[in-house]
XYZ file of C-alpha atoms in Angstrom:
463
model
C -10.987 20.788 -4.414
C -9.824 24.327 -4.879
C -7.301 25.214 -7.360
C -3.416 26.349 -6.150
C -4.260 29.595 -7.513
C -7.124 30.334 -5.667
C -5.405 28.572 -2.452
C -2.262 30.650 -2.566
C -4.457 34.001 -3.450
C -6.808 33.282 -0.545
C -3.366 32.912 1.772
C -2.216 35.821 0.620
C -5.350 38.167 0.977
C -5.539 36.618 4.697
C -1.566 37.152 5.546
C -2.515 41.080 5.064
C -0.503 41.728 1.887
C -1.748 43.186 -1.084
C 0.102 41.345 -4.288
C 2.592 44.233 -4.605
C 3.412 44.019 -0.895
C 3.860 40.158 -1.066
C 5.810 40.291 -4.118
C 8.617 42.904 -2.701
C 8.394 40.504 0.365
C 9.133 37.253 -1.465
C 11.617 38.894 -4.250
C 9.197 37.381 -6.725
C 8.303 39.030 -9.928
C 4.445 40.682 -9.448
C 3.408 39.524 -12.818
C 4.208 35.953 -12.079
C 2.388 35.893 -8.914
C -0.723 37.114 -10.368
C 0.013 34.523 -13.257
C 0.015 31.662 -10.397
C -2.886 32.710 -8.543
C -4.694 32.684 -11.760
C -3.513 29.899 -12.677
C -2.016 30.589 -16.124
C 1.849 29.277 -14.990
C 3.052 27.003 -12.015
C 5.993 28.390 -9.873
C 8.967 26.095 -9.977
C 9.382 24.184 -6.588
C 12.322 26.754 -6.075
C 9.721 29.143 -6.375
C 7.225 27.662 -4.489
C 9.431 26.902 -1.662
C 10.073 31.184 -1.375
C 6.329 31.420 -1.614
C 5.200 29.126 1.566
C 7.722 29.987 3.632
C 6.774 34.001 3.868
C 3.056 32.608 3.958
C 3.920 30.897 7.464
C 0.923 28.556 7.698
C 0.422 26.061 9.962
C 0.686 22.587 8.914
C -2.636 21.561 7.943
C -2.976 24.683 5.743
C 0.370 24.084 4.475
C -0.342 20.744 3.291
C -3.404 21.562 1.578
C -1.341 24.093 -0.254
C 1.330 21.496 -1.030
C -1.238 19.079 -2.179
C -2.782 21.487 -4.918
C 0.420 22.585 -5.851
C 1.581 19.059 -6.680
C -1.801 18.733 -9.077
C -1.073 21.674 -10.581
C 2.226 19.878 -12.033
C 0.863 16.769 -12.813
C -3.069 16.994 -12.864
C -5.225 15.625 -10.503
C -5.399 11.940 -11.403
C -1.858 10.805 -11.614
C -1.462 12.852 -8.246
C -4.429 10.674 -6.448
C -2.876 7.690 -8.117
C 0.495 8.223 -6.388
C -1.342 8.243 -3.272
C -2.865 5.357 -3.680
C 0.211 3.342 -4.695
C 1.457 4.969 -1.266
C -1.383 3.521 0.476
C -1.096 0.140 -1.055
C 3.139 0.033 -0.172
C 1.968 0.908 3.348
C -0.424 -1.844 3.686
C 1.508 -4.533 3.466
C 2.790 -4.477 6.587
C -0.707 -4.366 8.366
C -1.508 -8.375 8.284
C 1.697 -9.054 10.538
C 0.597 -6.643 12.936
C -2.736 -7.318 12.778
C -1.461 -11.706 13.569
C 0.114 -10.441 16.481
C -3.436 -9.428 18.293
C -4.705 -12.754 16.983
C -2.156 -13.899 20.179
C -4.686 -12.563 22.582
C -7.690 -14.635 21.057
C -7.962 -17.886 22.233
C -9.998 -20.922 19.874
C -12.183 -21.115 22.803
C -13.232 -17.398 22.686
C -13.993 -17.584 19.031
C -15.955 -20.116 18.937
C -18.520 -18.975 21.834
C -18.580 -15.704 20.785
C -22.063 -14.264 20.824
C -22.925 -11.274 18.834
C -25.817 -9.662 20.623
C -27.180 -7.760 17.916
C -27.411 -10.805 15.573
C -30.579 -12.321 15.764
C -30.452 -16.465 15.930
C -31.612 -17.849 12.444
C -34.838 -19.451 12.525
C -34.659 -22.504 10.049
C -32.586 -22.273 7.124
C -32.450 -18.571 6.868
C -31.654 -15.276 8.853
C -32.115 -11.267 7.606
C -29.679 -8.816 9.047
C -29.687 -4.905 8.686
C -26.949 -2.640 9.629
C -23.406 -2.320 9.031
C -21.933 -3.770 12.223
C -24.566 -6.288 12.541
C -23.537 -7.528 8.841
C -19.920 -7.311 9.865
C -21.073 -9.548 13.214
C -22.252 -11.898 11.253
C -20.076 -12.332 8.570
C -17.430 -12.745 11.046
C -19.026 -15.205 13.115
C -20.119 -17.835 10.113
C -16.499 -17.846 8.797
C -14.907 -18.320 12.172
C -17.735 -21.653 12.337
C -16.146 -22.377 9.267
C -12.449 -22.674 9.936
C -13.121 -24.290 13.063
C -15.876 -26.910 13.142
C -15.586 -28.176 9.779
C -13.273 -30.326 7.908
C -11.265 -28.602 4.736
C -13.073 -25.387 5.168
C -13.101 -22.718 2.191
C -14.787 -19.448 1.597
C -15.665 -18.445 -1.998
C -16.159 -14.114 -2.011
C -17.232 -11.705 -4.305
C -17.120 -8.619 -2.161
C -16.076 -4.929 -3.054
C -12.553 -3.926 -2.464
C -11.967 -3.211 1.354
C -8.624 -1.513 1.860
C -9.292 -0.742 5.562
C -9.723 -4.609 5.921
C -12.818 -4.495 7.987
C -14.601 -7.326 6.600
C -11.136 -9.379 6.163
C -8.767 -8.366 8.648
C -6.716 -11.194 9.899
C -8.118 -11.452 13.612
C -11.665 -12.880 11.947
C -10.027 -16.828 11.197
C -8.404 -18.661 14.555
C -5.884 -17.606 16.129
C -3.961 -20.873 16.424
C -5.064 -22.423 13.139
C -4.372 -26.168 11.936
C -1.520 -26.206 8.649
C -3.411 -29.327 7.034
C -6.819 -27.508 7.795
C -6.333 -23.812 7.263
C -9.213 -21.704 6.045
C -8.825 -21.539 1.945
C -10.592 -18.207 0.882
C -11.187 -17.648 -2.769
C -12.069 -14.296 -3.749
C -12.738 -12.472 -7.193
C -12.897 -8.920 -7.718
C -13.379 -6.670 -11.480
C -10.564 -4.978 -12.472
C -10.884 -1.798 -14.601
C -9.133 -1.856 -18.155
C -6.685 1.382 -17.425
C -8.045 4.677 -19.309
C -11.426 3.606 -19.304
C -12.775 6.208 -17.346
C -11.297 8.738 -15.114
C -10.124 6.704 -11.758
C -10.430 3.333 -13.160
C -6.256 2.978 -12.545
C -7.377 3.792 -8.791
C -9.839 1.410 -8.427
C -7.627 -1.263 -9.272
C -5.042 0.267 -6.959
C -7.606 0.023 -4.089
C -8.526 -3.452 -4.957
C -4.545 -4.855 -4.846
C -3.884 -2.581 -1.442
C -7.075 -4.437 0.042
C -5.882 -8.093 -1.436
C -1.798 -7.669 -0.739
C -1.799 -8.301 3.194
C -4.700 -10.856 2.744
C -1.978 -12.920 0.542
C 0.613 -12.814 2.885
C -1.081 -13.866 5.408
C 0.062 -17.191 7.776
C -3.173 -17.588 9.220
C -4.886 -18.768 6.226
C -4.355 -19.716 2.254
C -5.335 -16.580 0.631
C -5.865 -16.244 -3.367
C -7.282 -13.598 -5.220
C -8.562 -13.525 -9.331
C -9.582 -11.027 -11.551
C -11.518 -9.895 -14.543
C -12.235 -6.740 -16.677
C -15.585 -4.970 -17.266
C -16.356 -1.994 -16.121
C -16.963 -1.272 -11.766
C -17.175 2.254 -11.631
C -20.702 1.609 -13.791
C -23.053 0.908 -11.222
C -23.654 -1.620 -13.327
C -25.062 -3.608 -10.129
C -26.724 -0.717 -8.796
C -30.969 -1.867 -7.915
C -29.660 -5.393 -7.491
C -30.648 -6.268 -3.819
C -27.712 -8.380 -2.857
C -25.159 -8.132 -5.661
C -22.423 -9.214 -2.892
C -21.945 -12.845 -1.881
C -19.767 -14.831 0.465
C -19.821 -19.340 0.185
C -18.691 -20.694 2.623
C -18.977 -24.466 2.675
C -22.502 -25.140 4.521
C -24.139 -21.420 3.849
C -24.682 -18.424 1.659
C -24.333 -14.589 2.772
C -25.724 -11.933 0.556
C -25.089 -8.411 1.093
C -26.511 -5.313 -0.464
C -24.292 -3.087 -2.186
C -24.007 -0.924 0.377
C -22.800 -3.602 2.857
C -25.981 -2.542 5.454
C -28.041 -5.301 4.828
C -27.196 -8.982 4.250
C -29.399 -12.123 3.791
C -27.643 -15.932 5.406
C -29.053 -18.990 4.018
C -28.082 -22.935 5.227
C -30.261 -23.932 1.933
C -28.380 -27.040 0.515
C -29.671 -26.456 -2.820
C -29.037 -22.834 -2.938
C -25.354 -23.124 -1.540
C -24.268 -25.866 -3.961
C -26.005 -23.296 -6.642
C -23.627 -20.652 -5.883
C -20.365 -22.641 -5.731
C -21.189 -24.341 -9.273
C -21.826 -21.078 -10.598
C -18.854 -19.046 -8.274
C -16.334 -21.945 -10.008
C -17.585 -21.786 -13.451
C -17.241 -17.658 -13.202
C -13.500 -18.919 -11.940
C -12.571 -20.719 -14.929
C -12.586 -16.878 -17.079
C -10.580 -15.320 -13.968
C -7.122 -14.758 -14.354
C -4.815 -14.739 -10.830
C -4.116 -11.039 -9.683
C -1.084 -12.046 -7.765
C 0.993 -15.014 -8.389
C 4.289 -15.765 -5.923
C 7.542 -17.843 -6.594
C 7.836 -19.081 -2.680
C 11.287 -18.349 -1.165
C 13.504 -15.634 -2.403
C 17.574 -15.946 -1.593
C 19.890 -13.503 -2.841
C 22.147 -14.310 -4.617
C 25.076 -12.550 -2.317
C 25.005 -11.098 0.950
C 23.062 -7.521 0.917
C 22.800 -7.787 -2.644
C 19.677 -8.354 -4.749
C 20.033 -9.530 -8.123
C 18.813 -7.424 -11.264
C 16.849 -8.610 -13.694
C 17.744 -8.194 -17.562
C 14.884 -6.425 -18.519
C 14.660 -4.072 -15.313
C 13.340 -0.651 -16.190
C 15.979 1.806 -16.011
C 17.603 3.023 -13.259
C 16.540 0.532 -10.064
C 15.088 1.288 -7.111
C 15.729 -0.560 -3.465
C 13.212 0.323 -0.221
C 14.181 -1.303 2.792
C 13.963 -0.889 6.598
C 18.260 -0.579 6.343
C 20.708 0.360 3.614
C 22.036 -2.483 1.450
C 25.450 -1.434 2.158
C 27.018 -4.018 -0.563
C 25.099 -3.167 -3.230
C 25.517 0.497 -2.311
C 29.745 0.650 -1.700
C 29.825 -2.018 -4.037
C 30.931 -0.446 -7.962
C 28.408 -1.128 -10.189
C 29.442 -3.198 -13.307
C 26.344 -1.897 -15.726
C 25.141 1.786 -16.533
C 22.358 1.283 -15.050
C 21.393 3.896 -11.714
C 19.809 1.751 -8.589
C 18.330 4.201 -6.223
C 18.123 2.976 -2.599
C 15.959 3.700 0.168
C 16.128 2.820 3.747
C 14.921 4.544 6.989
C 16.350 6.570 9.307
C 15.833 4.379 12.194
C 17.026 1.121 10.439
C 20.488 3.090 9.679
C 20.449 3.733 13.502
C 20.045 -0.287 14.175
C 22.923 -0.398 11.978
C 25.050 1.759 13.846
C 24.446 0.201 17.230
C 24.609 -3.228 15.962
C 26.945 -3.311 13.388
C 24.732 -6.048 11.272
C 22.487 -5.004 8.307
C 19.406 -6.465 8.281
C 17.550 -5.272 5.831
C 17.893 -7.526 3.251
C 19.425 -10.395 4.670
C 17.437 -13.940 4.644
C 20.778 -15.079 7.353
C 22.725 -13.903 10.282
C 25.123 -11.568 9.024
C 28.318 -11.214 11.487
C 28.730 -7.483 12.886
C 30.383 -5.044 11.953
C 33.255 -3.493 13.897
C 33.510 -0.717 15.513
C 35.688 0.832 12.618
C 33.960 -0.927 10.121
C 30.758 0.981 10.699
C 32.145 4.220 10.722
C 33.890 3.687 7.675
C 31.241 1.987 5.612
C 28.885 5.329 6.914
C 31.697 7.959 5.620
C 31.385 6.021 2.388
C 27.881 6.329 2.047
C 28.329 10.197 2.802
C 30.906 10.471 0.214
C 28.606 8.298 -2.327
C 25.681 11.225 -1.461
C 27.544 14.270 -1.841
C 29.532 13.120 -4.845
C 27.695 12.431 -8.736
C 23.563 12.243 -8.654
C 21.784 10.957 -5.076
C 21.543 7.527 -5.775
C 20.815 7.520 -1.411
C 17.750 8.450 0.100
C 16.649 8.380 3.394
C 12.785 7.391 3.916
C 10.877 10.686 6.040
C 8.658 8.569 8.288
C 6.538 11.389 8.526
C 5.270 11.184 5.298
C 5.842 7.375 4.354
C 5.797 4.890 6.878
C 7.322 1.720 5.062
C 6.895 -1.554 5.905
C 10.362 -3.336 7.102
C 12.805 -5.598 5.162
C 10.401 -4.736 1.712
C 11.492 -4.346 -1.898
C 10.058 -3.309 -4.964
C 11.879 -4.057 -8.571
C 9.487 -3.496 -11.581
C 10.442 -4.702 -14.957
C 9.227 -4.915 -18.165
C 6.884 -7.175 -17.835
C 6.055 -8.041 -13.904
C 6.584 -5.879 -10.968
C 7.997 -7.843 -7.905
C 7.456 -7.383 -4.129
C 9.557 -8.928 -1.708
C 9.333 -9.201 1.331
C 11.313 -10.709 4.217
C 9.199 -12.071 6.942
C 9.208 -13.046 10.898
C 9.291 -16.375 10.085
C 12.907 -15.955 8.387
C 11.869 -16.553 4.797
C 11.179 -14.131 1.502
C 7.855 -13.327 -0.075
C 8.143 -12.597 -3.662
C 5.013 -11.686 -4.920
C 4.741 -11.270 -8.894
C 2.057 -8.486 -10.478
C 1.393 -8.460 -14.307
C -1.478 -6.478 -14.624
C -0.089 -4.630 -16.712
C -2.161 -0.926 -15.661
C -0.406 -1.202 -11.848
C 2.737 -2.648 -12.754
C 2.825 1.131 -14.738
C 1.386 2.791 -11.498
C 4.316 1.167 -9.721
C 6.930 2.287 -11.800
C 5.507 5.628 -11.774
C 5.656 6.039 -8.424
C 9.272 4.384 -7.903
C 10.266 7.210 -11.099
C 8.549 10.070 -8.928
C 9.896 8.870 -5.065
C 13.605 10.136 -5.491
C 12.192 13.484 -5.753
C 9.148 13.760 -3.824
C 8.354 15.060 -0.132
C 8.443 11.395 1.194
C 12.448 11.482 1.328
C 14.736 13.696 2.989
C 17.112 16.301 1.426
C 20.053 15.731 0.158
C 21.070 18.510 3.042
C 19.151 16.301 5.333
C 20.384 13.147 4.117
C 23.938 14.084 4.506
C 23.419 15.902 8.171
C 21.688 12.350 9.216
C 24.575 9.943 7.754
C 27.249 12.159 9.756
C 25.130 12.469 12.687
C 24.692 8.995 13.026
C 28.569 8.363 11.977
C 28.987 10.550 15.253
C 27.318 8.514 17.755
C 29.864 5.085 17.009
């Protein structure tokens, strides 16, 4: 990837200004341009903003410029790794949508499904080559699985997979039996942070491809971990260094997931599992939840005692007491919420964001008052209120993030009317987290505080 100095000089060669020329345009000192576009000094964001706009580039352009920009200030791999703790707060949101397709799949259709370009195994054994004939097939064997046989489990040691090809939640029946649900095991390597340049994203990749996989209703869903060293190759001339058990058969895939090899051999399945369980034993669990989550008042999440200073709150609406409410500590909490769950609040007068009961509406008067507090409470002392840009970050709704000391918590409040709190210790993303939380207040993926306030009064408007 290019540099933002020889972006912003190659924009400015093709906009038709010399630098002297650009310089009187902007009201930017000449020196300090040529400084940025050789990339001796980065503008301040002040700066940069001057720079862009007499640039007028269209988006994609504009982004890229934004992007480099943004490495400039904090180097390329803590930028990559913001995006992928972006990715992996997006994600979680993907295995409820992806249930509500399994609606349309019937236990009938599943189980006669025929994958043409499978061949039939002869025997005890069957070769496939090809990407979407490996997907086929994997898909196929565990669907047999959770249907035909009693207490059915699948033991994996796959690479990550955060575009949930190979696991999305539409591959296990749609209308599955509670005392015989699908129990899926799976281990991946974790890298020990600072390793090696983009070891903290690998393991940010692996928990964005396990998160929706553990909330899932569909089927019990547990994930381990251990440390050595992925980004090696260490597996690299190993014909299948992949495997999935399932409970009558073996599947082993290449490395590049093109090729796999299915076995029904007793002896060779029973191998694996003995040795898949004994591996097991040295794993430690990469996410751990504490079941149902209640708060402990209305709108209001409790803090822990050893929360990393200040808090931060995402949700799909504002948490209007723990916003209006005076806080008794020193201690900041930031919140976040989306434009179009403030909306819902303003029609409906009931805050749902956070709320694990009915809450009784709001009035009328009520509304419009708590909504002139909350523009007061923005214009007034530091912006402790953001508004989420959907543009940039699409959250998922009713989720929270509190990181602490030791163990950084998601929660999340489901369909089925109950909370999701989902513990991470490891200790390299619980830092990633916090990070990111640190760096969101300030960062493109909120609006303004101009924009903030002109949305609060906008809305206050239409009551």
């Amino acid at each position: 990837m290019k540099t933002f100095g020889e972006i912003l000089r190659k924009h400015i060669e093709q906009s038709g200004f010399n630098i002297y020329q650009y310089a009187r345009r902007t009201g930017i000192n000449r020196v300090n341009i040529q400084r940025y576009i050789a990339d001796q000094r980065t503008p301040d964001p002040e700066v940069f903003t001057i720079l862009v706009k007499h640039l007028q580039l269209p988006p994609s352009e504009k982004q890229e410029l934004e992007a480099a920009y943004e490495i400039s200030k904090v180097g390329k791999e803590l930028y990559f790794q913001r995006l992928s703790v972006k990715e992996l707060i997006e994600s979680i949101s993907l295995i409820y949508e992806n249930e509500k397709q399994m609606e349309t799949y019937s236990r009938t259709a599943l189980t006669n499904s025929c994958y043409p370009f499978v061949p039939e195994r002869e025997k005890n054994t069957c070769v496939v080559s090809g990407f979407m004939n490996v997907l086929y097939l994997f898909q196929r064997e565990l669907s047999r699985n959770a249907l035909a046989l009693e207490n059915p489990f699948a033991y994996l040691f796959l690479p990550p997979d955060p575009e949930h090809i190979f696991m999305d939640a539409w591959l296990v029946p749609a209308s599955p039996q509670q005392d015989n649900m699908l129990k899926i095991t799976q281990i991946f390597p974790l890298a020990k942070v600072n390793v090696r340049p983009g070891s903290q994203n690998h393991n940010l990749h692996v928990i964005t491809s396990v998160l929706p996989l553990f909330l899932s209703t569909h089927f019990q869903y547990q994930a381990y971990f251990y440390y050595d060293d992925p980004l090696n190759d260490q597996n690299y001339g190993i014909l299948y260094p992949y495997y999935a058990i399932l409970k009558d058969c073996v599947i082993l895939f290449s490395q590049d997931m093109k090729s796999a090899f299915l076995s029904f051999d007793p002896a060779m399945v029973q191998l694996y599992q003995i040795r898949f369980q004994k591996h097991l034993i040295h794993c430690q669990e990469m996410l751990q939840t504490a079941g149902c989550f209640v708060p402990r008042e209305p709108g209001c999440l409790p803090c822990a005692s050893t929360a990393i200073s200040p808090q931060y709150h995402i949700g799909y609406s504002p948490h209007l007491t723990d916003i209006v409410t005076p806080q008794i500590s020193d201690i900041l909490h930031y919140h976040f919420f989306t434009r179009q769950g403030l909306l819902d609040f303003a029609k409906s007068g009931i805050c749902t964001g956070m709320l694990s009961f009915p809450e009784k509406a709001a009035s009328r008067e009520e509304r419009r008052a708590l909504l002139n507090r909350l523009c007061n409470i923005c214009e007034a002392g530091p912006q402790i209120l953001r508004i989420i840009n959907p543009n940039t970050f699409c959250i998922p709704n009713n989720l929270n993030l509190n990181v602490t000391e030791e163990t950084a918590y998601i929660l999340n409040f489901t369909e089925h009317s109950s909370w999701n709190r989902i513990a991470i210790r490891e200790s390299g993303i619980r830092s990633a987290l916090a990070d990111f939380l640190s760096f969101l207040p300030e960062s493109p993926y909120v609006y303004t505080k101009e924009q903030t306030l002109a949305i609060l009064k906008e809305t206050a408007g239409k009551i």
